PDB file of C-alpha atoms in Angstrom:
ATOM      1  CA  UNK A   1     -26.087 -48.214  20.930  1.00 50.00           C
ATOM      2  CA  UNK A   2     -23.667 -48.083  18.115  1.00 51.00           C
ATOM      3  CA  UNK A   3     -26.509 -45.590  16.340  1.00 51.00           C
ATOM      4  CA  UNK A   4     -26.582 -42.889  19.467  1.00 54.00           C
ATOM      5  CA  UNK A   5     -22.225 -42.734  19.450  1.00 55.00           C
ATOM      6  CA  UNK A   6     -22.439 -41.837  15.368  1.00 58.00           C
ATOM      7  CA  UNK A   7     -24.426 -38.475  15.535  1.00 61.00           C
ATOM      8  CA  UNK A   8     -21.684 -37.697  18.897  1.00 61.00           C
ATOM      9  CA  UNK A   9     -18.795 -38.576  16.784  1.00 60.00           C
ATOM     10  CA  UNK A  10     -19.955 -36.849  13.207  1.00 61.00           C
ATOM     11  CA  UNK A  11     -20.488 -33.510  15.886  1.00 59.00           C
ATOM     12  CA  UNK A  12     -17.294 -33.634  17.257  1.00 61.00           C
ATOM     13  CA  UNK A  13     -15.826 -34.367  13.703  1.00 54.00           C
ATOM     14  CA  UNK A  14     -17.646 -31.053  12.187  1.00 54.00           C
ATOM     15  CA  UNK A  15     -16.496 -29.009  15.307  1.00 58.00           C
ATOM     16  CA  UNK A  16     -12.947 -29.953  14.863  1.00 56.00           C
ATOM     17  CA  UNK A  17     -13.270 -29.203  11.132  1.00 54.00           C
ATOM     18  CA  UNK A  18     -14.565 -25.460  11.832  1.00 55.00           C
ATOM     19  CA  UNK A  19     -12.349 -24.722  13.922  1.00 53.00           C
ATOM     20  CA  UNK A  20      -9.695 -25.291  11.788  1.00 53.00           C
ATOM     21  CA  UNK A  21     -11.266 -24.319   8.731  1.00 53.00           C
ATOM     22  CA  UNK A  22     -11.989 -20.649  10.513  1.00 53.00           C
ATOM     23  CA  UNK A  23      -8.135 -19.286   9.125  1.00 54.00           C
ATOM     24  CA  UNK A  24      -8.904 -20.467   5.607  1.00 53.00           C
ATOM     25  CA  UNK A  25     -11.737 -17.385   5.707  1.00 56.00           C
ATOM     26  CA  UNK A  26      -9.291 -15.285   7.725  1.00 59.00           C
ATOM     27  CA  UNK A  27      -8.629 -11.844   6.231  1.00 59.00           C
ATOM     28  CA  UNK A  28      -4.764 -12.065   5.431  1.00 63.00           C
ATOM     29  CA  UNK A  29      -4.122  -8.387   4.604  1.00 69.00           C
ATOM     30  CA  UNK A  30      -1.923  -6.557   7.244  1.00 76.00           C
ATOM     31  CA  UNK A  31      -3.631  -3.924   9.300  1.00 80.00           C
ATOM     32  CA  UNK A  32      -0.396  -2.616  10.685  1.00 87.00           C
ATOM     33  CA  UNK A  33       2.928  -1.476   9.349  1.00 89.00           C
ATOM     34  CA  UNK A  34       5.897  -0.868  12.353  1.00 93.00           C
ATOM     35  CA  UNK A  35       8.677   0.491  11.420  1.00 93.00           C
ATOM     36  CA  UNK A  36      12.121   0.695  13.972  1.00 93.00           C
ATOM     37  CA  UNK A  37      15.117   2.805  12.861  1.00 92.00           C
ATOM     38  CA  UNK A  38      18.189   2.432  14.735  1.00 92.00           C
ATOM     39  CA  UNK A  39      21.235   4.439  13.929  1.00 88.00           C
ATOM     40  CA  UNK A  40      24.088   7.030  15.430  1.00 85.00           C
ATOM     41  CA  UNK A  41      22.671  10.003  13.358  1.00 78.00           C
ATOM     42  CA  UNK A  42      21.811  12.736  15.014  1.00 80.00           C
ATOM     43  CA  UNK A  43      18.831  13.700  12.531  1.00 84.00           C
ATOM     44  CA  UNK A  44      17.226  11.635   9.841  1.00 88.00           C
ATOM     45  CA  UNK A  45      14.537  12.718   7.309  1.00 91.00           C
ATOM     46  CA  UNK A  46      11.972  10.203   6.789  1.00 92.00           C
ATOM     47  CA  UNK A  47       9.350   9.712   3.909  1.00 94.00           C
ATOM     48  CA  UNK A  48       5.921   7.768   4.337  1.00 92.00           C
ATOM     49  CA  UNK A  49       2.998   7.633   2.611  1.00 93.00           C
ATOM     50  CA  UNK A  50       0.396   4.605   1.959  1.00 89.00           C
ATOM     51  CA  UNK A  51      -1.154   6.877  -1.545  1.00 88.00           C
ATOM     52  CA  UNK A  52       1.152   5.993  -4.229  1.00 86.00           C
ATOM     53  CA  UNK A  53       1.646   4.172  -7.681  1.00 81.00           C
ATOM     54  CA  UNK A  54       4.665   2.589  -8.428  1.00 81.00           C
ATOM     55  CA  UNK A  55       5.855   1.283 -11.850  1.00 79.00           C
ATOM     56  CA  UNK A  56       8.966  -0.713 -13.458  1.00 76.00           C
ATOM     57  CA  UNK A  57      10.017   0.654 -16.863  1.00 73.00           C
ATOM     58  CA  UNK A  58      11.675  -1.907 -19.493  1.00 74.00           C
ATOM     59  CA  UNK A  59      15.101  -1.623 -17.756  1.00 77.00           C
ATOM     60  CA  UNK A  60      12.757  -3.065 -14.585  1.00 72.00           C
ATOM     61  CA  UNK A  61      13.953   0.414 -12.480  1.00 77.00           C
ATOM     62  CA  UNK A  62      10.937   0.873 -10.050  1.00 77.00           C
ATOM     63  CA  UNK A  63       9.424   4.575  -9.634  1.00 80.00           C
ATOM     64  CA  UNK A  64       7.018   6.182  -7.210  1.00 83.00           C
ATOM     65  CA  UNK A  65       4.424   8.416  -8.006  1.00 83.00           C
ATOM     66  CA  UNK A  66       3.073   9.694  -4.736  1.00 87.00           C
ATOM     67  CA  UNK A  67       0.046  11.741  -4.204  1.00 89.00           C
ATOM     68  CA  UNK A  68       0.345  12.295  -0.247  1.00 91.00           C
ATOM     69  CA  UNK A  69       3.069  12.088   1.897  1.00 90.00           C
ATOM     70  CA  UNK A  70       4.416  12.437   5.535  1.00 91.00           C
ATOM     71  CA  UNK A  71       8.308  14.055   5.862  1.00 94.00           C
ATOM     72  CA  UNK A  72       9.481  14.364   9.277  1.00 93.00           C
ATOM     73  CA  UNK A  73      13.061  14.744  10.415  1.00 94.00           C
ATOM     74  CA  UNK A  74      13.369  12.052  13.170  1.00 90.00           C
ATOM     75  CA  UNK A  75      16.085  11.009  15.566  1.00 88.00           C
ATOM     76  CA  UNK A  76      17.084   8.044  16.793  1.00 89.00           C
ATOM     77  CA  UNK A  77      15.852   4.980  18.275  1.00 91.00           C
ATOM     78  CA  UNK A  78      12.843   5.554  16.163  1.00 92.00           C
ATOM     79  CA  UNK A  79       9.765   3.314  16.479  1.00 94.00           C
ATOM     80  CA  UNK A  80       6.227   3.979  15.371  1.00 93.00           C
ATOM     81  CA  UNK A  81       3.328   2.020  13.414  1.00 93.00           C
ATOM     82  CA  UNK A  82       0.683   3.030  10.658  1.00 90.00           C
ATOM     83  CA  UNK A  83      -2.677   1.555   9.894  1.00 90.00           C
ATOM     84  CA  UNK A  84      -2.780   0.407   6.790  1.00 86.00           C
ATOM     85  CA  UNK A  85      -5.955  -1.458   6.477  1.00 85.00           C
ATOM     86  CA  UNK A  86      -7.631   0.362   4.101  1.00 82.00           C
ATOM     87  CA  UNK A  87      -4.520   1.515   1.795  1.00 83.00           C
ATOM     88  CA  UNK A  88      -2.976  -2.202   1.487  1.00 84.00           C
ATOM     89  CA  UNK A  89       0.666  -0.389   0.714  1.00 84.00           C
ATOM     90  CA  UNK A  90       3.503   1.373   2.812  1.00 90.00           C
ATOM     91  CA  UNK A  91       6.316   3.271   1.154  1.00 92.00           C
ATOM     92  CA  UNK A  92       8.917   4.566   3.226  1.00 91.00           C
ATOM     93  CA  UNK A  93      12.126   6.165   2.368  1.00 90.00           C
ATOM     94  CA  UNK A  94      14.559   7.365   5.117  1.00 90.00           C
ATOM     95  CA  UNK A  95      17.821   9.036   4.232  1.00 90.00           C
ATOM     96  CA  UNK A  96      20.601  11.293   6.351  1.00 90.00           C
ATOM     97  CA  UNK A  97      19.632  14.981   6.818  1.00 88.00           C
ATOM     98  CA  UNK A  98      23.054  15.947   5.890  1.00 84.00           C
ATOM     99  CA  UNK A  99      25.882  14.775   3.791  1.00 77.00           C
ATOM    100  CA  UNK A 100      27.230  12.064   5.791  1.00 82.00           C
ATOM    101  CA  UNK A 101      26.872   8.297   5.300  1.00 84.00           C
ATOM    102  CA  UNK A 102      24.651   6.918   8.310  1.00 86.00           C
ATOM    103  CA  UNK A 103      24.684   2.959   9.292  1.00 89.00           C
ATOM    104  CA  UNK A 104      21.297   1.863   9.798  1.00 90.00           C
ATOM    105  CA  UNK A 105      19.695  -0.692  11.261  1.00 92.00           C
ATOM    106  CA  UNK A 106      16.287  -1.063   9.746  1.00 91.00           C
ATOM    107  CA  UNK A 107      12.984  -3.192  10.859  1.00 92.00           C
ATOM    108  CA  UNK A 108       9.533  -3.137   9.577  1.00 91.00           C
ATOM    109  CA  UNK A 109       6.734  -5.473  10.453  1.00 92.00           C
ATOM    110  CA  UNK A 110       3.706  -6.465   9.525  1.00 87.00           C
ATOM    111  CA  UNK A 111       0.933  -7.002  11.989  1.00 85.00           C
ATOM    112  CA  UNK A 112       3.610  -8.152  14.405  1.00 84.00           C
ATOM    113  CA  UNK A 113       5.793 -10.296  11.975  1.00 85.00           C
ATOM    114  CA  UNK A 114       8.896  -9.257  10.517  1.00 86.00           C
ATOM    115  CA  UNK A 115       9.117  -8.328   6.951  1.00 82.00           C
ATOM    116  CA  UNK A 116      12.270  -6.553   6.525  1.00 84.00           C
ATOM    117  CA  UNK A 117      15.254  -6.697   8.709  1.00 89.00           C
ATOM    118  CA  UNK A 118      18.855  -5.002   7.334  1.00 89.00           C
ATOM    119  CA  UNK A 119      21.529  -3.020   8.265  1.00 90.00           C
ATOM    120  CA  UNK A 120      22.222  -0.708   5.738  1.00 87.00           C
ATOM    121  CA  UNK A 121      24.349   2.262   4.821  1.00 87.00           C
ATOM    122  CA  UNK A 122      22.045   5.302   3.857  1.00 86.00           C
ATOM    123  CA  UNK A 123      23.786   8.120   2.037  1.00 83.00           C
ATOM    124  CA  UNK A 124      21.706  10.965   0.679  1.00 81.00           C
ATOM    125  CA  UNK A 125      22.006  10.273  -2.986  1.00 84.00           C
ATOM    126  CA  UNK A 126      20.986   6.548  -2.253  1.00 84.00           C
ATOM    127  CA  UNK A 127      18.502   6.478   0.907  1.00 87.00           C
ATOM    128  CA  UNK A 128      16.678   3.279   2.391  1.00 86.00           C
ATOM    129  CA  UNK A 129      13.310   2.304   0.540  1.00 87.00           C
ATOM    130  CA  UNK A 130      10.605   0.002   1.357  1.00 88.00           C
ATOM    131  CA  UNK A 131       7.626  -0.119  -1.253  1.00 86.00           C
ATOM    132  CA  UNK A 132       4.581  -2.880   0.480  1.00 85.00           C
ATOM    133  CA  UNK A 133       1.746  -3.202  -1.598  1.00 80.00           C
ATOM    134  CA  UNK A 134      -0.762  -5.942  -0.928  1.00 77.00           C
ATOM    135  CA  UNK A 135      -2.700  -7.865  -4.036  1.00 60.00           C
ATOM    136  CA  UNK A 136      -1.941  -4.827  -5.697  1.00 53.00           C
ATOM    137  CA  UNK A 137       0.037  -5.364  -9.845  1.00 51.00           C
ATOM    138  CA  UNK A 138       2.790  -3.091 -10.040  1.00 51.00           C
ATOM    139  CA  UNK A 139       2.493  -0.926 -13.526  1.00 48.00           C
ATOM    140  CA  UNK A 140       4.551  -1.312 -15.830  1.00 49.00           C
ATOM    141  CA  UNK A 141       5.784   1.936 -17.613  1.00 47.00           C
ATOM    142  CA  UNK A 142       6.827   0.978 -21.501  1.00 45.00           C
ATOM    143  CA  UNK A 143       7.994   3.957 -23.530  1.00 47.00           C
ATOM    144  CA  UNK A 144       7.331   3.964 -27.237  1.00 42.00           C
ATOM    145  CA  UNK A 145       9.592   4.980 -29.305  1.00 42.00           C
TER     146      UNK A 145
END
């Protein structure tokens, strides 16, 4: 009897261990990037694109080369999402279409859970920027002298 409960047990041991085991094969890049923009602007310019390089030169200052972009002028509440699944990266920079300073309350999320959540101050001359790049190296841009 105790030879016909084994094989039952060892099943139900191997079905609990596949289920489980099923998210250590899950894909964990993000197919999704949201992005909500809430601010008392009347007009906001906004930069996206998901084909770029960036690289840190030796004082570790980060710079974007991109190679296609989006630029919209937007208004506020702003809310819309991009499929990233075959890019792996996001960049986004969003800054005031005028002069003025702008408080901004800025959310971006990844397949549903939320990466970045601030409330900044965007000013022309320094805008908001969020750079995602998944597995991806960042360069790193030496200059000889």
């Amino acid at each position: 009897m105790n030879i016909k409960r084994r094989p039952i047990w060892f099943a139900s041991l191997l079905v609990a261990f596949a289920a489980s085991g099923c998210e250590w094969f899950a894909d964990p890049s993000p197919e999704v990037v949201r992005v909500t923009l809430v601010g008392e602007a009347e007009s906001f310019m906004l930069v996206t694109s998901t084909e770029f390089i960036a690289a840190n030169n030796e004082a570790g200052d980060m710079s974007v080369q991109l190679f296609a972009a989006d630029t919209t002028v937007i208004s506020f509440p702003f809310d819309r999402s991009w499929n990233i699944e075959a890019e792996q990266r996001f960049f986004l920079l969003a800054a005031p279409v005028d002069s003025s300073a702008v408080q901004v309350q800025v959310r971006v999320f990844l397949d549903g859970d939320k990466d970045f959540d601030r409330s900044v101050n965007a000013v022309t001359e320094d805008p908001v920027r969020y750079i995602y790049l998944f597995n991806q190296q960042i360069l790193q841009d030496f200059e000889l002298l």
